[in-house]
Amino acid sequence: MFGLPVSRGVAIGRAVLVASSRVDVAHYYIEPDRVQAEVGRLRHARDTVAEELSILKRDLPAEAPHELAALLDVHLMLLHDEMLAGATKQWIETRHYNAEWALSAQTEVLARQFDDMEDEYLRERKADIEQVAERMLRAMAKEGPLLPLRGHPRDFGGEDPLVLVANDIAPADMIQFKGSVFTGFVTDVGGKTSHTAIVARSMDIPAVVGAREASRLIRQDDWLIIDGDAGVVLINPSPIVLEEYRFRQRQSELERARLDRLRHRPSVTLDGQSVELLANIELPADSAIALETGAVGVGLFRTEFLFMTRNGELPGEDEQYEAYRSAVEAMKGLPVTIRTVDVGADKPLDRLTVSELKHEHALNPALGLRAIRWSLSEPAMFRQQLRAILRASAHGKVRLLIPMVAHLSEIRGTMDALGRAKQQLIDAGTPFNDVELGAMIEIPAAAMTMPMLLRHFDFFSIGTNDLIQYTLAIDRADEAVAHLYEPWHPAVLRLLSDVIGAANKAGKHVSVCGEMAGDVEFTELLLALGLRSFSMHPAQLPSVKQRILRADAARLARYASAVMEADEPAKAWKAALAG
Ligand code: PEP
Ligand code: MG
């Protein structure tokens, strides 16, 4: 089965199928001596739901249709049925899954069986099973977990590695899988630079998105191989194939260990050009990994992840300040580029927030109220974030980055909000340092008005993920048009070259922080266009550095113009490098 490769490496493990609506169910292992207590939790949830259903039935108004009472009876029966209750218990006892995970795994197995049934009446019973499971999950959520124990399958002796399979995973849910038990991901939908894919890449585990039929064809517990380099998913492979992939897994581990040794080498081309390698992070804790891989700063802190999955409540100023401060302190004096919140498009906030209400009717959210547009439409929240970022600047070197700028009115609105935020801090006697102000170049209109932007901003960061999306009119999260998402398109190269050239000429700092920066296919090209600062997922840093160490920037620059003129730039570039 084929999909889009989004995160490199090979994962081998058993499939855990999760319905998209249930990806937020906790997945963790239970210590062997707590298995019976966990079974007790399951039983308790079942009893709670049984009581709920009995009360519902008892209190049915006399005029209620009699089918309703019959339906409640069916639910009560399903609740005690061996195929739900008994089998779920088995998942806990034999696999040591926590009760929620065991229940959703078994619900998924049963849902498949019902899907395959000929009889329409029986097929519809799937919804009943799901409703009963949903009630039990809610009952368990109310009680909370016994000691949750997140960890690697290896920590629990003899258990198999696991791979998550879902129709779709929202970026906000994906972020919750950081540090979880899964060693790989497969989804039916999604593009290579969708935010779900970006988070998978930042977790540095193999992932394939846009595999279309994956969640229908793969069954709970199947053995899977995920080839994150080729975008291939193999179901129940033969022992020979398995052996081949295990070999590849070992090879890539060796390669990584070899690249890790470059960590302390300065990143300089053969002809002596220094190239700055920065990290993209989503959570403050990521900065430790950024430092470990040898990043000389954070080029993009995507702060919106602090705003997601909060049940409608947004983080207050102090909470944000603590998050930014901890990232800044962890970087030990190295610069941290904090981007103001970029919600909207494929990164919606929770349903209940102000913005989500505004979004509900957006026909085309990628062209709607996202990024700086959203911030300017919520002035109090924007100022709150600006104050939190400014306060963090008292603890290190902070740069402030604004996403999706295109209009002068947005620049003025931002400056105005920043001025007010500073004044509020001064009035309160709260310390902060001056921060440089940068613009993300992600809209063609911005790329084409660099002379104007250069007058207002101190530095620039090119968001190629969006710049490509908006230049080519290709939704970056839609696998149906993924084949047209083409960084090598001459129009994209023209914009990149112009922006880098204009910033360099004006002596202002410019970097690329989109996925192109961490993809070794583009390292030499970007050097040729004059780029000297790259920001990427920490895991990508060693291989990009290796390319830089082997590059001759002056020689590469000589090929740039020919490629800019070519009909097929990718071919022309490869030919130039080879020749
Ligand atoms: C980009 O658009 O390239 C970028 C870095 O921002 P994001 O991926 O968060 O939209
Ligand atoms: Mg962007």
Coordinates of C-alpha atoms and ligand atoms in Angstrom, one line a residue:
M1 CA 0.0 0.0 0.0
F2 CA 1.4 3.4 -0.9
G3 CA 1.1 6.8 0.7
L4 CA 3.2 9.9 1.1
P5 CA 6.5 9.5 3.0
V6 CA 6.6 12.1 5.7
S7 CA 9.0 11.0 8.3
R8 CA 12.0 8.9 7.5
G9 CA 13.0 5.5 8.7
V10 CA 11.4 2.1 9.1
A11 CA 9.0 1.1 11.8
I12 CA 7.9 -2.5 12.4
G13 CA 5.0 -3.2 14.8
R14 CA 1.5 -4.3 15.4
A15 CA -1.3 -2.1 14.2
V16 CA -3.4 -0.2 16.7
L17 CA -6.4 1.1 14.8
V18 CA -8.0 4.2 16.3
A19 CA -11.1 5.9 15.1
S20 CA -10.3 9.6 14.3
S21 CA -12.8 10.7 16.9
R22 CA -11.0 8.6 19.5
V23 CA -7.4 9.5 18.9
D24 CA -7.4 11.4 22.1
V25 CA -8.1 8.3 24.2
A26 CA -5.1 7.7 26.4
H27 CA -2.8 4.8 25.4
Y28 CA -0.4 3.5 28.0
Y29 CA 0.7 0.2 29.4
I30 CA -0.3 -1.1 32.8
E31 CA 2.3 -2.7 35.1
P32 CA 1.7 -6.4 35.3
D33 CA 0.8 -6.2 39.0
R34 CA -1.9 -3.6 38.3
V35 CA -3.7 -5.5 35.6
Q36 CA -6.5 -6.8 37.9
A37 CA -7.0 -3.2 39.2
E38 CA -7.3 -2.0 35.6
V39 CA -9.9 -4.8 34.8
G40 CA -11.7 -3.4 37.9
R41 CA -11.8 0.0 36.3
L42 CA -13.4 -1.5 33.3
R43 CA -16.0 -3.3 35.4
H44 CA -16.7 -0.2 37.4
A45 CA -17.3 1.8 34.2
R46 CA -19.6 -1.0 32.9
D47 CA -21.6 -0.9 36.2
T48 CA -21.9 2.9 36.0
V49 CA -23.2 2.8 32.5
A50 CA -25.6 -0.1 33.3
E51 CA -27.0 2.1 36.1
E52 CA -27.2 5.1 33.8
L53 CA -29.1 3.1 31.2
S54 CA -31.5 1.6 33.7
I55 CA -32.3 5.0 35.1
L56 CA -32.9 6.3 31.6
K57 CA -35.2 3.4 30.9
R58 CA -37.1 3.8 34.2
D59 CA -37.6 7.5 33.6
L60 CA -38.7 7.3 30.0
P61 CA -41.9 9.4 29.7
A62 CA -45.0 7.3 29.0
E63 CA -45.4 8.9 25.6
A64 CA -41.9 7.9 24.4
P65 CA -41.9 5.5 21.5
H66 CA -41.5 1.9 22.6
E67 CA -38.5 1.5 20.3
L68 CA -36.6 3.7 22.7
A69 CA -37.0 1.3 25.6
A70 CA -36.1 -1.5 23.3
L71 CA -32.9 0.3 22.2
L72 CA -31.9 0.9 25.8
D73 CA -32.3 -2.9 26.3
V74 CA -30.1 -3.6 23.4
H75 CA -27.4 -1.3 24.8
L76 CA -27.7 -2.9 28.2
M77 CA -27.3 -6.3 26.6
L78 CA -24.3 -5.2 24.6
L79 CA -22.7 -3.8 27.7
H80 CA -22.6 -7.3 29.2
D81 CA -21.9 -9.2 26.0
E82 CA -18.8 -11.3 26.0
M83 CA -17.7 -9.9 22.6
L84 CA -17.4 -6.5 24.1
A85 CA -16.8 -6.9 27.8
G86 CA -14.9 -10.2 27.7
A87 CA -12.7 -9.4 24.7
T88 CA -11.8 -6.0 26.1
K89 CA -10.7 -7.6 29.4
Q90 CA -8.5 -9.9 27.3
W91 CA -6.7 -7.0 25.8
I92 CA -5.9 -5.7 29.3
E93 CA -4.8 -9.1 30.6
T94 CA -2.7 -10.3 27.7
R95 CA -1.4 -7.0 26.3
H96 CA -1.5 -4.8 29.4
Y97 CA -3.3 -2.0 27.6
N98 CA -5.0 0.5 29.8
A99 CA -8.8 0.1 29.9
E100 CA -9.7 2.9 27.5
W101 CA -7.2 1.7 24.9
A102 CA -8.4 -1.9 25.3
L103 CA -12.0 -0.8 24.9
S104 CA -11.4 1.3 21.8
A105 CA -9.3 -1.4 20.3
Q106 CA -12.1 -4.0 20.8
T107 CA -14.8 -1.5 19.5
E108 CA -12.8 -1.0 16.4
V109 CA -12.5 -4.8 15.9
L110 CA -16.3 -5.2 16.3
A111 CA -17.0 -2.2 14.1
R112 CA -15.2 -3.9 11.3
Q113 CA -17.1 -7.1 11.8
F114 CA -20.4 -5.2 11.6
D115 CA -19.2 -3.3 8.5
D116 CA -18.7 -6.7 6.7
M117 CA -22.2 -8.0 7.5
E118 CA -24.6 -8.6 4.7
D119 CA -27.7 -7.9 6.8
E120 CA -28.4 -4.1 6.9
Y121 CA -30.2 -4.3 10.2
L122 CA -27.2 -6.0 11.8
R123 CA -24.8 -3.6 10.1
E124 CA -26.6 -0.7 11.8
R125 CA -25.9 -2.3 15.2
K126 CA -22.3 -1.0 14.9
A127 CA -23.6 2.5 16.0
D128 CA -25.0 0.9 19.1
I129 CA -21.7 -0.7 20.0
E130 CA -20.0 2.6 19.5
Q131 CA -22.5 4.4 21.6
V132 CA -22.1 2.0 24.5
A133 CA -18.3 2.2 24.2
E134 CA -18.5 6.0 24.2
R135 CA -20.5 5.9 27.4
M136 CA -18.0 3.7 29.1
L137 CA -15.1 5.9 27.9
R138 CA -16.9 8.9 29.4
A139 CA -17.5 7.0 32.7
M140 CA -13.8 6.2 32.8
A141 CA -12.7 9.7 32.0
K142 CA -14.8 10.9 34.9
E143 CA -13.0 8.6 37.4
G144 CA -9.6 9.3 35.9
P145 CA -6.8 6.7 35.4
L146 CA -5.0 4.5 37.9
L147 CA -1.4 5.6 37.8
P148 CA -0.9 6.3 34.1
L149 CA 2.3 4.9 33.0
R150 CA 3.6 6.1 29.6
G151 CA 6.6 4.5 28.2
H152 CA 8.2 2.4 25.6
P153 CA 6.9 -1.1 24.9
R154 CA 10.4 -2.3 25.6
D155 CA 10.0 -1.2 29.2
F156 CA 7.4 -3.8 29.7
G157 CA 9.2 -6.9 28.6
G158 CA 8.2 -9.0 25.6
E159 CA 5.5 -6.7 24.3
D160 CA 5.4 -5.8 20.7
P161 CA 6.1 -2.3 19.2
L162 CA 3.0 -0.6 18.1
V163 CA 2.0 1.5 15.1
L164 CA -1.0 3.8 15.1
V165 CA -3.4 3.6 12.1
A166 CA -6.1 6.2 11.8
N167 CA -8.2 7.8 9.0
D168 CA -6.9 11.2 10.1
I169 CA -5.1 12.7 13.1
A170 CA -5.5 16.4 13.9
P171 CA -2.2 18.2 14.6
A172 CA -3.4 18.9 18.1
D173 CA -3.9 15.2 18.8
M174 CA -0.7 14.3 17.1
I175 CA 1.2 16.5 19.5
Q176 CA -0.2 14.5 22.4
F177 CA 1.6 11.4 21.0
K178 CA 5.0 13.0 21.6
G179 CA 6.7 10.6 24.0
S180 CA 3.9 8.0 23.7
V181 CA 4.1 4.2 23.0
F182 CA 3.8 4.4 19.2
T183 CA 6.8 3.8 17.0
G184 CA 5.1 4.8 13.7
F185 CA 2.0 6.3 12.2
V186 CA -0.2 5.7 9.1
T187 CA -3.1 7.9 8.1
D188 CA -5.5 7.7 5.2
V189 CA -5.5 11.4 4.5
G190 CA -3.1 14.3 4.7
G191 CA -0.4 16.0 2.6
K192 CA 3.4 16.0 3.1
T193 CA 3.5 19.4 4.7
S194 CA 0.2 19.2 6.6
H195 CA 0.7 20.0 10.2
T196 CA 0.0 16.4 11.2
A197 CA 2.9 15.3 9.0
I198 CA 5.1 18.1 10.4
V199 CA 4.5 17.0 14.0
A200 CA 5.2 13.3 13.0
R201 CA 8.5 14.5 11.5
S202 CA 9.3 16.5 14.6
M203 CA 8.8 13.3 16.7
D204 CA 11.3 11.6 14.4
I205 CA 9.4 8.4 14.0
P206 CA 8.5 6.8 10.6
A207 CA 5.2 8.0 9.2
V208 CA 3.2 7.6 6.0
V209 CA 0.1 9.9 5.4
G210 CA -2.4 9.9 2.5
A211 CA -2.4 6.1 2.4
R212 CA -6.1 6.4 1.5
E213 CA -7.5 2.9 2.3
A214 CA -5.1 2.1 5.1
S215 CA -7.5 2.2 8.0
R216 CA -10.0 0.1 6.1
L217 CA -7.6 -2.6 4.9
I218 CA -5.5 -2.9 8.0
R219 CA -6.9 -4.8 10.9
Q220 CA -6.3 -4.5 14.6
D221 CA -3.1 -6.3 15.6
D222 CA -1.9 -6.9 12.0
W223 CA 1.9 -6.8 11.7
L224 CA 2.9 -3.7 9.7
I225 CA 6.1 -2.4 8.2
I226 CA 6.1 1.4 7.6
D227 CA 8.7 2.6 5.3
G228 CA 8.8 6.3 6.0
D229 CA 11.4 7.0 3.2
A230 CA 9.4 5.4 0.4
G231 CA 5.9 6.0 1.7
V232 CA 5.2 2.2 1.7
V233 CA 3.1 0.3 4.2
L234 CA 3.3 -3.5 4.2
I235 CA 0.6 -5.6 5.9
N236 CA 1.5 -8.9 7.5
P237 CA 4.8 -9.2 5.6
S238 CA 6.5 -12.6 4.9
P239 CA 9.5 -13.5 7.2
I240 CA 11.9 -12.8 4.3
V241 CA 10.5 -9.3 3.8
L242 CA 10.5 -8.7 7.5
E243 CA 14.2 -9.7 7.7
E244 CA 15.1 -7.3 4.9
Y245 CA 13.4 -4.4 6.7
R246 CA 15.0 -5.3 10.0
F247 CA 18.3 -5.1 8.2
R248 CA 17.4 -1.7 6.8
Q249 CA 16.4 -0.6 10.3
R250 CA 19.8 -1.5 11.7
Q251 CA 21.5 0.2 8.8
S252 CA 19.7 3.5 9.4
E253 CA 20.4 3.3 13.1
L254 CA 24.1 3.0 12.2
E255 CA 23.9 5.9 9.8
R256 CA 22.3 8.1 12.4
A257 CA 24.9 7.2 14.9
R258 CA 27.5 8.2 12.3
L259 CA 25.8 11.5 11.6
D260 CA 25.5 12.2 15.3
R261 CA 29.2 12.6 15.5
L262 CA 29.0 15.8 13.4
R263 CA 27.1 17.4 16.2
H264 CA 29.9 19.6 17.4
R265 CA 31.4 20.3 14.0
P266 CA 30.8 23.9 12.9
S267 CA 28.6 24.1 9.9
V268 CA 30.9 25.6 7.2
T269 CA 31.0 24.8 3.5
L270 CA 34.2 23.6 1.7
D271 CA 34.8 27.2 0.6
G272 CA 34.5 28.6 4.1
Q273 CA 31.0 29.9 4.1
S274 CA 29.3 29.6 7.6
V275 CA 25.8 28.4 7.5
E276 CA 23.5 28.8 10.5
L277 CA 21.5 25.7 11.4
L278 CA 18.5 26.4 13.6
A279 CA 15.7 24.2 15.1
N280 CA 11.9 24.3 14.7
I281 CA 10.1 23.4 17.9
E282 CA 6.5 23.0 18.9
L283 CA 6.8 22.7 22.7
P284 CA 9.3 24.2 25.1
A285 CA 10.6 20.7 26.0
D286 CA 11.8 20.3 22.4
S287 CA 14.5 22.9 22.9
A288 CA 16.6 20.3 24.9
I289 CA 16.6 18.1 21.8
A290 CA 17.4 21.1 19.6
L291 CA 20.6 21.8 21.7
E292 CA 21.6 18.1 21.7
T293 CA 21.6 18.0 17.9
G294 CA 23.8 21.0 17.7
A295 CA 21.3 23.7 16.6
V296 CA 22.6 27.2 17.3
G297 CA 19.2 28.6 18.1
V298 CA 15.5 28.2 17.5
G299 CA 14.4 29.5 14.2
L300 CA 10.7 28.8 14.6
F301 CA 8.8 28.1 17.8
R302 CA 5.2 27.3 16.6
T303 CA 3.4 28.7 19.7
E304 CA -0.1 27.6 18.5
F305 CA 0.4 24.2 20.0
L306 CA 0.2 25.8 23.4
F307 CA -3.3 27.0 22.4
M308 CA -4.8 23.7 21.3
T309 CA -6.7 20.9 23.0
R310 CA -7.6 23.1 25.9
N311 CA -11.4 22.6 25.9
G312 CA -12.0 26.1 24.9
E313 CA -9.8 27.8 27.4
L314 CA -6.7 29.6 26.0
P315 CA -3.5 29.9 28.0
G316 CA -3.2 33.0 30.0
E317 CA -0.3 35.5 30.0
D318 CA 1.5 33.9 32.9
E319 CA 1.2 30.4 31.5
Q320 CA 2.5 31.5 28.1
Y321 CA 5.3 33.5 29.7
E322 CA 6.4 30.3 31.6
A323 CA 6.4 28.3 28.4
Y324 CA 8.4 30.9 26.5
R325 CA 10.8 31.4 29.3
S326 CA 11.5 27.8 29.7
A327 CA 12.3 27.5 26.0
V328 CA 14.6 30.6 26.2
E329 CA 16.4 29.4 29.3
A330 CA 16.9 25.9 27.9
M331 CA 18.7 27.4 24.9
K332 CA 21.3 29.0 27.2
G333 CA 21.7 32.4 25.5
L334 CA 21.2 31.2 22.0
P335 CA 18.5 33.0 20.0
V336 CA 14.9 31.8 20.2
T337 CA 12.5 33.0 17.4
I338 CA 9.0 32.9 18.8
R339 CA 6.3 33.1 16.2
T340 CA 3.0 34.6 17.3
V341 CA 0.1 32.1 17.2
D342 CA -0.8 30.7 13.8
V343 CA -4.2 29.0 14.3
G344 CA -6.7 28.5 11.6
A345 CA -6.6 26.4 8.4
D346 CA -5.5 22.8 9.4
K347 CA -4.8 23.9 12.9
P348 CA -8.2 24.8 14.4
L349 CA -8.6 25.7 18.0
D350 CA -11.1 23.8 20.1
R351 CA -14.7 24.2 19.2
L352 CA -15.7 26.5 22.0
T353 CA -13.2 29.3 21.4
V354 CA -14.1 32.7 20.0
S355 CA -12.1 32.1 16.9
E356 CA -13.6 28.7 16.2
L357 CA -17.0 30.3 16.3
K358 CA -15.9 32.7 13.7
H359 CA -14.3 29.9 11.7
E360 CA -17.3 27.7 11.7
H361 CA -18.7 29.2 8.5
A362 CA -15.4 29.8 6.7
L363 CA -15.7 28.2 3.3
N364 CA -12.0 28.1 2.7
P365 CA -10.1 28.3 6.0
A366 CA -6.6 28.3 4.4
L367 CA -7.6 31.6 2.8
G368 CA -9.5 32.8 5.9
L369 CA -8.9 34.2 9.3
R370 CA -5.6 32.5 10.2
A371 CA -2.2 33.6 11.6
I372 CA -1.7 37.4 12.0
R373 CA -5.2 37.9 10.6
W374 CA -6.7 36.0 13.6
S375 CA -4.3 37.8 16.1
L376 CA -5.4 41.2 14.9
S377 CA -9.0 40.3 15.1
E378 CA -8.5 39.3 18.8
P379 CA -6.6 42.4 20.1
A380 CA -6.7 41.5 23.8
M381 CA -5.4 38.0 23.2
F382 CA -2.7 39.3 20.8
R383 CA -1.4 41.8 23.3
Q384 CA -1.5 39.2 26.0
Q385 CA 0.8 37.0 23.8
L386 CA 3.1 39.9 23.0
R387 CA 3.5 40.7 26.6
A388 CA 4.3 37.1 27.5
I389 CA 6.9 37.0 24.7
L390 CA 8.4 40.3 25.7
R391 CA 8.6 39.2 29.3
A392 CA 10.5 36.1 28.3
S393 CA 13.0 38.3 26.5
A394 CA 14.4 39.3 29.9
H395 CA 15.8 35.7 30.2
G396 CA 17.7 35.4 26.9
K397 CA 17.8 36.4 23.3
V398 CA 14.3 36.5 21.8
R399 CA 13.2 37.3 18.3
L400 CA 9.5 38.0 17.5
L401 CA 8.2 36.5 14.3
I402 CA 4.8 37.4 12.6
P403 CA 3.1 34.7 10.4
M404 CA 1.4 35.4 7.1
V405 CA 2.0 39.1 6.8
A406 CA 1.1 40.7 3.4
H407 CA -0.5 44.1 4.0
L408 CA 0.8 47.3 5.3
S409 CA -2.3 47.6 7.5
E410 CA -1.2 44.3 9.2
I411 CA 2.3 45.7 9.8
R412 CA 0.8 48.8 11.3
G413 CA -1.6 46.8 13.4
T414 CA 1.2 44.6 14.7
M415 CA 3.5 47.6 15.5
D416 CA 0.6 49.3 17.3
A417 CA -0.1 46.2 19.4
L418 CA 3.6 45.7 20.2
G419 CA 3.9 49.4 21.2
R420 CA 0.9 49.0 23.5
A421 CA 2.1 45.8 25.0
K422 CA 5.5 47.4 25.8
Q423 CA 3.9 50.4 27.3
Q424 CA 1.7 48.2 29.6
L425 CA 4.9 46.4 30.8
I426 CA 6.7 49.7 31.4
D427 CA 3.7 51.0 33.3
A428 CA 3.7 47.8 35.5
G429 CA 7.5 48.0 36.0
T430 CA 7.9 44.6 34.4
P431 CA 11.3 44.0 32.8
F432 CA 11.8 43.1 29.1
N433 CA 14.4 43.5 26.5
D434 CA 14.1 44.9 23.0
V435 CA 13.3 42.2 20.5
E436 CA 13.9 42.1 16.8
L437 CA 10.8 41.9 14.7
G438 CA 10.6 39.5 11.8
A439 CA 8.1 38.7 9.1
M440 CA 7.3 35.3 7.7
I441 CA 7.3 35.3 3.9
E442 CA 4.5 32.8 3.1
I443 CA 2.2 34.7 0.7
P444 CA 3.4 35.5 -2.8
A445 CA 2.2 39.1 -2.3
A446 CA 4.7 39.4 0.6
A447 CA 7.5 37.9 -1.5
M448 CA 6.8 40.4 -4.2
T449 CA 6.8 43.4 -1.9
M450 CA 10.1 42.9 -0.2
P451 CA 11.2 46.6 -0.6
M452 CA 8.2 47.6 1.5
L453 CA 8.8 44.8 4.1
L454 CA 12.5 45.6 4.4
R455 CA 11.6 49.0 5.6
H456 CA 9.6 47.6 8.5
F457 CA 11.2 44.4 9.6
D458 CA 14.5 43.4 11.1
F459 CA 14.6 39.9 9.7
F460 CA 12.7 37.4 7.5
S461 CA 11.8 33.8 7.6
I462 CA 10.5 32.1 4.5
G463 CA 7.6 29.7 5.2
T464 CA 7.9 27.5 2.1
N465 CA 5.1 25.2 3.2
D466 CA 2.6 28.0 2.8
L467 CA 4.5 29.9 0.1
I468 CA 4.2 26.8 -2.1
Q469 CA 0.6 26.3 -1.2
Y470 CA -0.4 29.8 -2.0
T471 CA 1.8 30.2 -5.1
L472 CA 0.5 27.0 -6.7
A473 CA -3.0 27.1 -5.3
I474 CA -2.5 23.6 -3.8
D475 CA -3.9 22.7 -0.4
R476 CA -0.9 21.4 1.5
A477 CA -3.1 19.1 3.6
D478 CA -5.0 17.5 0.6
E479 CA -3.5 14.2 -0.6
A480 CA -5.6 14.4 -3.8
V481 CA -3.4 17.2 -5.1
A482 CA -0.2 16.2 -3.4
H483 CA 1.4 15.4 -6.7
L484 CA 1.0 19.0 -7.7
Y485 CA 2.7 20.3 -4.6
E486 CA 6.0 21.1 -6.2
P487 CA 8.8 23.0 -4.5
W488 CA 10.8 22.8 -7.8
H489 CA 8.1 24.8 -9.7
P490 CA 9.9 27.7 -11.5
A491 CA 7.5 30.2 -9.8
V492 CA 8.4 29.0 -6.3
L493 CA 12.2 29.1 -7.1
R494 CA 11.7 32.7 -8.6
L495 CA 10.1 33.9 -5.3
L496 CA 12.7 32.2 -3.1
S497 CA 15.5 33.6 -5.1
D498 CA 14.1 37.1 -5.0
V499 CA 13.4 37.1 -1.3
I500 CA 16.8 35.7 -0.3
G501 CA 18.5 38.1 -2.8
A502 CA 16.6 41.2 -1.5
A503 CA 17.3 40.4 2.2
N504 CA 20.9 39.7 1.6
K505 CA 21.4 42.9 -0.4
A506 CA 19.8 44.9 2.4
G507 CA 22.0 43.1 4.9
K508 CA 19.0 41.7 6.8
H509 CA 18.9 38.2 8.2
V510 CA 16.8 35.7 6.2
S511 CA 16.2 32.0 6.8
V512 CA 13.9 29.3 5.5
C513 CA 11.9 27.5 8.2
G514 CA 9.5 25.5 5.9
E515 CA 10.0 21.8 5.3
M516 CA 12.3 22.5 2.4
A517 CA 15.0 23.6 4.8
G518 CA 15.3 20.2 6.4
D519 CA 15.0 18.2 3.2
V520 CA 18.5 17.3 1.8
E521 CA 17.1 17.4 -1.7
F522 CA 17.2 21.2 -1.5
T523 CA 20.2 21.9 0.6
E524 CA 22.6 22.7 -2.3
L525 CA 19.9 24.6 -4.2
L526 CA 19.2 26.9 -1.2
L527 CA 22.9 27.5 -0.7
A528 CA 23.1 28.4 -4.4
L529 CA 20.3 30.9 -4.0
G530 CA 22.4 32.6 -1.3
L531 CA 20.7 31.2 1.8
R532 CA 22.9 31.0 4.9
S533 CA 20.4 30.2 7.6
F534 CA 18.2 27.0 7.7
S535 CA 15.6 26.1 10.3
M536 CA 14.3 22.5 10.6
H537 CA 13.2 19.7 12.9
P538 CA 16.2 18.9 15.1
A539 CA 16.4 15.3 13.8
Q540 CA 17.0 16.6 10.3
L541 CA 19.9 18.8 11.3
P542 CA 22.8 16.2 11.1
S543 CA 22.1 15.1 7.5
V544 CA 21.7 18.7 6.3
K545 CA 24.9 19.6 8.0
Q546 CA 26.7 16.8 6.3
R547 CA 25.5 18.2 2.9
I548 CA 26.8 21.6 3.9
L549 CA 30.2 20.3 4.9
R550 CA 30.6 18.8 1.5
A551 CA 29.3 21.7 -0.5
D552 CA 31.2 24.4 -2.4
A553 CA 28.9 27.4 -2.2
A554 CA 30.7 29.5 -4.8
R555 CA 30.5 26.7 -7.4
L556 CA 26.8 26.1 -6.6
A557 CA 26.0 29.7 -7.0
R558 CA 27.3 29.6 -10.6
Y559 CA 24.5 27.0 -11.5
A560 CA 21.7 29.0 -10.0
S561 CA 20.8 31.2 -13.0
A562 CA 20.7 28.3 -15.4
V563 CA 18.2 26.5 -13.1
M564 CA 16.1 29.6 -12.8
E565 CA 15.7 29.7 -16.5
A566 CA 15.0 26.0 -17.1
D567 CA 11.6 24.5 -17.9
E568 CA 12.4 21.6 -15.6
P569 CA 14.5 23.0 -12.8
A570 CA 14.8 19.8 -10.9
K571 CA 16.3 18.0 -13.9
A572 CA 18.5 20.9 -14.8
W573 CA 19.8 21.2 -11.2
K574 CA 20.6 17.5 -10.9
A575 CA 22.4 17.6 -14.3
A576 CA 24.4 20.6 -13.2
L577 CA 25.4 18.9 -10.0
A578 CA 26.4 15.7 -11.8
G579 CA 28.3 17.5 -14.6
Ligands
PEP1 C1 5.5 27.4 6.6 O1 4.4 27.8 6.2 O2 6.5 27.0 5.8 C2 5.8 27.4 8.0 C3 7.0 27.2 8.5 O3 4.8 27.6 8.9 P1 3.7 26.5 9.2 O4 4.2 25.2 8.5 O5 3.5 26.4 10.6 O6 2.5 27.0 8.4
MG2 MG 3.0 28.7 7.5

